[in-house]
Coordinates of C-alpha atoms in Angstrom, one line a residue:
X20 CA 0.0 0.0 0.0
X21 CA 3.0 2.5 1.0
X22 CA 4.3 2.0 -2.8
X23 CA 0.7 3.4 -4.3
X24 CA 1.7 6.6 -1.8
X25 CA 5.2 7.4 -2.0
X26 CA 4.7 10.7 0.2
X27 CA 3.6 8.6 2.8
X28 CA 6.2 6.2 2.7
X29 CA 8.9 8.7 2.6
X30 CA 7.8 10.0 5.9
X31 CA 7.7 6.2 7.1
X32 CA 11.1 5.9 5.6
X33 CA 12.3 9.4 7.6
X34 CA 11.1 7.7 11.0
X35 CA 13.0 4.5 10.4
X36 CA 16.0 6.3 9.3
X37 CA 16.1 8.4 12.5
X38 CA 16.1 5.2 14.6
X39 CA 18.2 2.8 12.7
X40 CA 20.6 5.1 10.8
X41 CA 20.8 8.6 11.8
X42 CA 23.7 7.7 14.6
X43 CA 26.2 6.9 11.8
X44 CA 24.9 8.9 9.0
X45 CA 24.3 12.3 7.8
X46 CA 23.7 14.9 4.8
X47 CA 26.1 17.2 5.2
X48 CA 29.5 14.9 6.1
X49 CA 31.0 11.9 7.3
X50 CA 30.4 10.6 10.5
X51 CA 30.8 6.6 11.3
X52 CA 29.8 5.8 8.4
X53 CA 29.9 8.0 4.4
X54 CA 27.8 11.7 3.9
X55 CA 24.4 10.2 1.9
X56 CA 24.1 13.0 -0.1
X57 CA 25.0 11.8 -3.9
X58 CA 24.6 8.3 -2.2
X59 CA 21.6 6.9 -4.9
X60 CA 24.0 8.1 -7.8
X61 CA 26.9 6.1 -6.1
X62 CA 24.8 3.5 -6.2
X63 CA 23.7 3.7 -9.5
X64 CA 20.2 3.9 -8.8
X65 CA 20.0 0.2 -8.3
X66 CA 17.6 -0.2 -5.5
X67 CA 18.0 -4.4 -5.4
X68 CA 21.8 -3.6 -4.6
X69 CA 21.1 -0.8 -2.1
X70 CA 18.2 -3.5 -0.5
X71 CA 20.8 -6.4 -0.4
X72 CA 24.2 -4.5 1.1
X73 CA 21.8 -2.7 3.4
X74 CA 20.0 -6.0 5.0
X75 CA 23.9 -7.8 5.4
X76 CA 27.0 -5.3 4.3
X77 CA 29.5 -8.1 5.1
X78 CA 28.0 -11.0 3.2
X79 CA 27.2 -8.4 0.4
X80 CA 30.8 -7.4 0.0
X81 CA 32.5 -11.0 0.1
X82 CA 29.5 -12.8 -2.3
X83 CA 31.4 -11.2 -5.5
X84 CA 28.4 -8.4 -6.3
X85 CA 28.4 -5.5 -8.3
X86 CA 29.5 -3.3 -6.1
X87 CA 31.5 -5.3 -3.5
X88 CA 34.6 -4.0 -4.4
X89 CA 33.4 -0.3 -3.6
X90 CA 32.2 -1.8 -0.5
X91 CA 35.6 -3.1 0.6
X92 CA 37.2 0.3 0.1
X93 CA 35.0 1.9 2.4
X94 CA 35.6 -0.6 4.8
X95 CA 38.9 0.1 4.4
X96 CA 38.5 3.8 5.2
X97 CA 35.8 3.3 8.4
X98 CA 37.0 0.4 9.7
X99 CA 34.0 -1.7 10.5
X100 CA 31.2 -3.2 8.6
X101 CA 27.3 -1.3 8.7
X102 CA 25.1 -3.1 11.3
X103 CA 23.1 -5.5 9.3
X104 CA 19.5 -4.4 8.6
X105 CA 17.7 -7.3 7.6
X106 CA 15.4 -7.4 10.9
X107 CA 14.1 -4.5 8.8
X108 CA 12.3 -6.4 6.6
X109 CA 12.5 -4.9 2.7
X110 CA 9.2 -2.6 3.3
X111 CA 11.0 -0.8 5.7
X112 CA 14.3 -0.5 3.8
X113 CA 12.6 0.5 0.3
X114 CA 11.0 3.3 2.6
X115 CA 14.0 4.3 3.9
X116 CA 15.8 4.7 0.5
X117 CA 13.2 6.4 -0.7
X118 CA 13.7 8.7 2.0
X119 CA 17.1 9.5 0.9
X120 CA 16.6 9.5 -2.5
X121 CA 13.5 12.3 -1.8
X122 CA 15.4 14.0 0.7
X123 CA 16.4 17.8 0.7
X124 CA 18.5 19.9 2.8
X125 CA 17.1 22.6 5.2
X126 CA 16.7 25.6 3.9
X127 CA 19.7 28.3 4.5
X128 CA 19.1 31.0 7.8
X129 CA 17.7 34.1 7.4
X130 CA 21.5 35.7 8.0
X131 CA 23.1 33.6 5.2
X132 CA 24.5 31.2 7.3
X133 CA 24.5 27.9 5.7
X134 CA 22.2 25.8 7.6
X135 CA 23.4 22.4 8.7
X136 CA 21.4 18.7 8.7
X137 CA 19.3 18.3 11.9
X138 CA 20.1 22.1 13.1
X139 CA 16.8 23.9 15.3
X140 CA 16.4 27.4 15.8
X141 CA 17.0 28.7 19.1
X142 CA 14.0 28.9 21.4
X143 CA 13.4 32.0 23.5
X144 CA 15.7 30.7 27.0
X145 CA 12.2 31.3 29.1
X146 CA 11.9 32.6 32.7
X147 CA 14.5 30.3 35.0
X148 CA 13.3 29.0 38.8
X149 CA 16.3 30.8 39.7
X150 CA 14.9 34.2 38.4
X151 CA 12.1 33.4 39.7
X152 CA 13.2 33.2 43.1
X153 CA 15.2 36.3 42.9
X154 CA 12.6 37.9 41.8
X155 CA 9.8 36.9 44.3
X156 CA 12.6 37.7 46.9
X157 CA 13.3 41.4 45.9
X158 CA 9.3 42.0 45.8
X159 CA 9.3 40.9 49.2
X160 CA 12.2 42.6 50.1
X161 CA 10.4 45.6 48.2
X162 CA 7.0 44.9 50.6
X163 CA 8.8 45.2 53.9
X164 CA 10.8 48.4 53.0
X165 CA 7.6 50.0 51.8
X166 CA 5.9 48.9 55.1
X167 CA 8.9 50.2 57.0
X168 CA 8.2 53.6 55.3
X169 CA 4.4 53.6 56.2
X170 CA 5.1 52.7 59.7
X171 CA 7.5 56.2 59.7
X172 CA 4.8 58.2 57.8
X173 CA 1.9 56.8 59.9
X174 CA 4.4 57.3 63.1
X175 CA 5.2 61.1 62.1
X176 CA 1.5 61.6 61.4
X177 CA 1.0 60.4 64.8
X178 CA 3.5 62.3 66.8
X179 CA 2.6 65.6 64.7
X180 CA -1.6 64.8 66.0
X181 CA -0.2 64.5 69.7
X182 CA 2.2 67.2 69.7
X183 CA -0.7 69.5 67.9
X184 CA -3.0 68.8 71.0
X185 CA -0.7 68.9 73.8
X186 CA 0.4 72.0 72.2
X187 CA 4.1 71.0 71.9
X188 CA 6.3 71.5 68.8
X189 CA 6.5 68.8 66.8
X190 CA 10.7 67.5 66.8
X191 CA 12.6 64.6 65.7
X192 CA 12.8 63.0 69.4
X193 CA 8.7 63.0 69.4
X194 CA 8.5 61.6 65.7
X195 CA 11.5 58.4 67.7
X196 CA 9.0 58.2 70.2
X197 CA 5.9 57.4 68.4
X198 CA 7.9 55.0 65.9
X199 CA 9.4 52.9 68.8
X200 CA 6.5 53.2 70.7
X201 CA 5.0 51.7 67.3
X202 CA 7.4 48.8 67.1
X203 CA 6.5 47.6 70.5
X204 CA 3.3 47.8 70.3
X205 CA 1.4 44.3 70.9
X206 CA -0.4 44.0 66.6
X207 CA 3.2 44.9 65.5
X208 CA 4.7 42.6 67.5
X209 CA 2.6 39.9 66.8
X210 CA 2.7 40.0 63.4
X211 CA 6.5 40.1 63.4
X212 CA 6.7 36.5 65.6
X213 CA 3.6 35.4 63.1
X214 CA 6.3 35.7 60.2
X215 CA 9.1 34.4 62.3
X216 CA 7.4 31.1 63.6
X217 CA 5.4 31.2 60.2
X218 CA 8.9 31.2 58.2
X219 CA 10.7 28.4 61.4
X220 CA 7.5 25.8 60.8
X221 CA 7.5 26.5 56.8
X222 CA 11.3 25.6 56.4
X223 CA 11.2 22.8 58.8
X224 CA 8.3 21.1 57.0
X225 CA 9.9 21.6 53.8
X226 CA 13.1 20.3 54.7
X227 CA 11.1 17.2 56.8
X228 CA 9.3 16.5 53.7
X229 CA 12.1 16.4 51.4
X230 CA 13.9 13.9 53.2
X231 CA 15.3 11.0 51.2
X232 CA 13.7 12.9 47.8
X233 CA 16.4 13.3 45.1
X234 CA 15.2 15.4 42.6
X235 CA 17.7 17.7 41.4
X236 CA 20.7 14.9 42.4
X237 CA 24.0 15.0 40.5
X238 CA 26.4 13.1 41.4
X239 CA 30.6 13.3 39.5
X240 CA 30.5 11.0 36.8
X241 CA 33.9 9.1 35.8
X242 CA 33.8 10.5 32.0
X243 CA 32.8 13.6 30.8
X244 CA 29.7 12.3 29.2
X245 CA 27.3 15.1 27.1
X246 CA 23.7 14.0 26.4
X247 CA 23.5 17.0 25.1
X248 CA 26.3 16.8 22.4
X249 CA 25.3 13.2 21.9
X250 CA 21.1 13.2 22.1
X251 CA 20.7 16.9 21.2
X252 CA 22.8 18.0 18.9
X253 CA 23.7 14.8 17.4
X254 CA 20.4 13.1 17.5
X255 CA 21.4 10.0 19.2
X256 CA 18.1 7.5 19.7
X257 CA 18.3 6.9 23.5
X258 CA 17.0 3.2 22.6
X259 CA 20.8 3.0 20.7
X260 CA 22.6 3.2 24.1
X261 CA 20.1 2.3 26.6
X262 CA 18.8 -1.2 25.2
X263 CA 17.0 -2.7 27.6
X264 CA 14.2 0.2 27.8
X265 CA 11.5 -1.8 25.7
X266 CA 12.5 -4.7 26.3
X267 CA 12.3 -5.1 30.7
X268 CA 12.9 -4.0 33.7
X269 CA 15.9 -1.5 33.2
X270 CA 16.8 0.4 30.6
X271 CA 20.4 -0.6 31.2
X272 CA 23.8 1.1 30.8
X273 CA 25.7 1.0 27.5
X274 CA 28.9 -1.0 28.1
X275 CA 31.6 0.4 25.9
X276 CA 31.2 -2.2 22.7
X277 CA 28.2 0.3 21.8
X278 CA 30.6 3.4 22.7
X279 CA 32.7 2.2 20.4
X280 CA 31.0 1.8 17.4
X281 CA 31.2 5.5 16.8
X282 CA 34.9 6.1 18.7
X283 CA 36.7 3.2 17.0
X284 CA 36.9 6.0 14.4
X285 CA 36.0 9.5 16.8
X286 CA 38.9 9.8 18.7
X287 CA 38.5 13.7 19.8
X288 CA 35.4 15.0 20.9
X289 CA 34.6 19.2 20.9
X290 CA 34.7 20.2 24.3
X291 CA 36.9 17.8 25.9
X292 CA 39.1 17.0 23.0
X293 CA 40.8 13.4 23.0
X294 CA 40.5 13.4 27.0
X295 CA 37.2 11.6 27.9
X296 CA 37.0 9.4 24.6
X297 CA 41.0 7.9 25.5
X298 CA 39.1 6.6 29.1
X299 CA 36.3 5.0 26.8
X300 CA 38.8 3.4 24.7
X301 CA 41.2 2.7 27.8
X302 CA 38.4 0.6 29.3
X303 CA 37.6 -1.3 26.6
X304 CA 41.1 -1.9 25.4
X305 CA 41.0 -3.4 29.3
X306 CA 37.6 -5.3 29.5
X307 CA 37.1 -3.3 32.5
X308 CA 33.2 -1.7 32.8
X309 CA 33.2 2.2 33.4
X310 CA 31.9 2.8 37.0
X311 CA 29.1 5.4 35.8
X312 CA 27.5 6.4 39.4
X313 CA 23.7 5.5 39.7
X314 CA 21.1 8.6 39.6
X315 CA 17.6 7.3 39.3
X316 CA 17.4 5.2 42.0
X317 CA 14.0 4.0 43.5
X318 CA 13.5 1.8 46.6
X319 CA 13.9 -2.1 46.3
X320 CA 9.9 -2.0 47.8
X321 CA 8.7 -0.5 44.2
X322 CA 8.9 -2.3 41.3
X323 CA 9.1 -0.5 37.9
X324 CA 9.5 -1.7 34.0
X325 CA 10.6 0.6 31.4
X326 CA 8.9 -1.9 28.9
X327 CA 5.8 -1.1 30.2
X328 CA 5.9 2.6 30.1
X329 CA 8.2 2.9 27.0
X330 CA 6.8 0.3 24.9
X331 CA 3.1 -0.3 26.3
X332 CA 2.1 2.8 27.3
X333 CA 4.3 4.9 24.5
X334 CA 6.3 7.5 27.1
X335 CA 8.7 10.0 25.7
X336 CA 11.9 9.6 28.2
X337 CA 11.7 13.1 29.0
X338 CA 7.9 12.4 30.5
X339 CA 10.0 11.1 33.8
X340 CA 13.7 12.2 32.5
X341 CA 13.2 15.7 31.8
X342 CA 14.9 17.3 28.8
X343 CA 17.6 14.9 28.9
X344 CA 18.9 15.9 25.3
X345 CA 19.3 19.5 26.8
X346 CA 21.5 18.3 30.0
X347 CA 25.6 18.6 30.2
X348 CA 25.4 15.9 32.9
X349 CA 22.6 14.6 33.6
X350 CA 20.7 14.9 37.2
X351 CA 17.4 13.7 38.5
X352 CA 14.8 15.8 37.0
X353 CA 11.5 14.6 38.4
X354 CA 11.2 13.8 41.9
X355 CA 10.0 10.2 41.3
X356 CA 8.1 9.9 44.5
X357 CA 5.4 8.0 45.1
X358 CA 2.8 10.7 45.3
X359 CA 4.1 11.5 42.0
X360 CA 3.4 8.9 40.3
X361 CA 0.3 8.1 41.5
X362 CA -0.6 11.9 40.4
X363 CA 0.6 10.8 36.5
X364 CA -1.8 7.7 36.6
X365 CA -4.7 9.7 37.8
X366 CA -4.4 12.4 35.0
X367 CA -2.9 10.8 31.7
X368 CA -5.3 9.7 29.4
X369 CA -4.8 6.5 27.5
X370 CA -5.1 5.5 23.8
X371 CA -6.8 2.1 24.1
X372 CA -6.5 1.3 19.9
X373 CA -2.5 2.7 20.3
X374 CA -1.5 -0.9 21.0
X375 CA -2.8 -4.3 20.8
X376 CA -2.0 -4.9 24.8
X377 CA -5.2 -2.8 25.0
X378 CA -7.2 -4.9 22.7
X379 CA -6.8 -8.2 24.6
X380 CA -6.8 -7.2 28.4
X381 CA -8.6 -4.4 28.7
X382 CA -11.5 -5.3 25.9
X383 CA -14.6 -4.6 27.4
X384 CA -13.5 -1.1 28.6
X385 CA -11.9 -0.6 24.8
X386 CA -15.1 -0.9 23.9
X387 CA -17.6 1.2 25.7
X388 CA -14.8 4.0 25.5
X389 CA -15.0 3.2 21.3
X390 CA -19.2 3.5 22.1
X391 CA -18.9 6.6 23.7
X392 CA -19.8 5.2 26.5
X393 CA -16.5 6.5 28.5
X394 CA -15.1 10.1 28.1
X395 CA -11.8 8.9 28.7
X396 CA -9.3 6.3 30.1
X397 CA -6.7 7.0 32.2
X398 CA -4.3 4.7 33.8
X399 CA -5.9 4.7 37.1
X400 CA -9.5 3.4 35.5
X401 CA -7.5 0.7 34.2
X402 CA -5.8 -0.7 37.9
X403 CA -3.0 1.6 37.8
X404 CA -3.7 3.1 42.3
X405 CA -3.9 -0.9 43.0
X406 CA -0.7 -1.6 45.9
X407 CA 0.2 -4.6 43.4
X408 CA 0.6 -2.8 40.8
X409 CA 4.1 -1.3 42.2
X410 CA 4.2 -3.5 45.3
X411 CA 4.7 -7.2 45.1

């Protein structure tokens, strides 16, 4: 059906390219693998060659094909063989060559500046917690200096009244009289210990509250390690590293085989230079595991699968990670409690025809939601406040 719609299965083609390909390959230049623009020329414009090297690049290269020898010379410049795609299946792989062959770069920015394969605009930086903070600080700061003032005027006004009807002249040492005699009077008093013992039990709960919460956490990692270079800028699919996060329990760390299918041939890096990638390559040389220090940690009483929020219930990682392509070094975003979790299955809404889990176990409520019958599903309708769920 895709062929009759070749619009629709070049966008197909752009998704599976992003997740299978766009780690090693680009537009614009070499990365781990050859630049693709000019690539169908190169090729000839023999799809059935492109299919076959792409599903096994090896066995494609040593079977005596067309274009095996060309293979073999970019093995020689690389150093290691293309993942083989056959798991792909040749739908998938037509889709993605037509991708590339329909592909066309981003148009130029509005200053001239040649624009670059996967580059965003800037977005506006926003309003920061921090500014925030200082700003709701320096209004109150503002508040008590203008109350300070008032207390003065209202004091002066005071002592002026008094002096007036005693018939005294009104001076400086009647207008400290009526402010301290202000001060110390019972309301103003009170309202000052209010604050005080208002401020003592706010902190104090906060900080009682917050114990054992680890939101915000970030710890010294052993390398250097950008997800921002990596995920952001270069577009890395977490599912690349992380490979367990449809698949179980964990999402897992990457051990440095996958780190090295890009730095058997990066061997400097843009910010830290050959540095971090030499510990990479020292560890692996070494068969020795990097000691990455654990952020996200939850309590052995709670059980939680990535599989079933990543693959069942379709969750971005920054739902629970934050904007993990934006991060330096990564901390603990969310503060992964259990009152915050709980809160997410209340309110998100769920899909029931997104996946065929739905179908199966949850059919009779599929099916008064399809009726009309239900407004909408959320995770709680569907068992997600039972103790099991998380506690077994």
């Amino acid at each position: 059906m895709l062929s009759a719609f070749p619009v629709l299965r070049a966008q197909e083609g752009e998704a599976i390219f992003k997740q299978n390909c766009y780690t090693c390959h680009r537009f614009d230049r070499d990365l781990t693998g050859p630049n693709l623009t000019g690539v169908i020329d190169r090729w000839g414009g023999d799809e059935a060659e492109m299919l076959a090297f792409i599903k096994n690049p090896k066995g494609y290269a040593d079977g005596g094909q067309k274009h095996s020898a060309r293979v073999h010379e970019l093995f020689g410049k690389y150093k290691q063989w293309m993942t083989p795609h056959a798991f792909l299946g040749d739908d998938k792989i037509k889709a993605v060559i037509t991708y590339i062959k329909d592909y066309k770069a981003p148009a130029a920015a509005a200053d001239g500046a040649p624009a670059t394969e996967g580059a965003a605009a800037e977005k506006g930086a926003g309003i920061s917690e921090d500014a925030l903070l200082y700003g709701l600080i320096m209004l109150v700061g503002l508040l008590v200096v203008v109350s300070l003032v008032l207390i003065i005027v209202i004091a002066a006004v005071l002592s002026a009244i008094r002096a007036k009807e005693r018939g005294d002249k009104f001076t400086y040492a009647t207008l400290k009289d009526s402010a301290v005699n202000i001060f110390k009077s019972k309301f103003v008093l009170t309202i000052l210990a209010l604050v005080i013992i208002g401020g003592v039990l706010d902190k104090g709960y906060d900080f009682a509250a917050h114990i054992g919460f680890r939101d915000g956490y970030q710890p010294v990692q052993p390398i250097a390690f950008s997800h921002k270079l990596h995920a952001g800028q270069y577009k890395i699919n977490c599912e690349y590293c992380h490979t367990g996060v449809s698949k179980g329990k964990s999402a897992t760390i990457p051990s440095t085989n996958i780190c090295m299918n890009c730095h058997s041939t990066i061997k400097e890096g843009p910010q830290h230079g050959p540095n971090e990638i030499a510990k990479v390559v020292g560890a692996h040389e070494k068969g020795e595991a990097i000691e990455w220090v654990r952020i996200h940690n939850l309590p052995d009483l709670v059980y939680f699968s990535h599989q079933q929020h990543v693959k069942v219930a379709g969750l971005e990682c920054q739902t629970c990670h934050g904007p993990i392509e934006e991060m330096e070094e990564v901390y603990q975003y969310s503060r992964l409690t259990m009152a915050w979790c709980v809160n997410c299955h209340r309110e998100r809404k769920i899909d029931l025809n997104s996946n065929p889990y739905y179908h199966s176990v949850f059919k009779q409520v599929r099916e008064d939601w399809n009726a009309g019958k239900i407004d909408s599903v959320s995770v709680a309708r569907l068992g997600g406040l039972d103790c099991a769920k998380c506690h077994y």
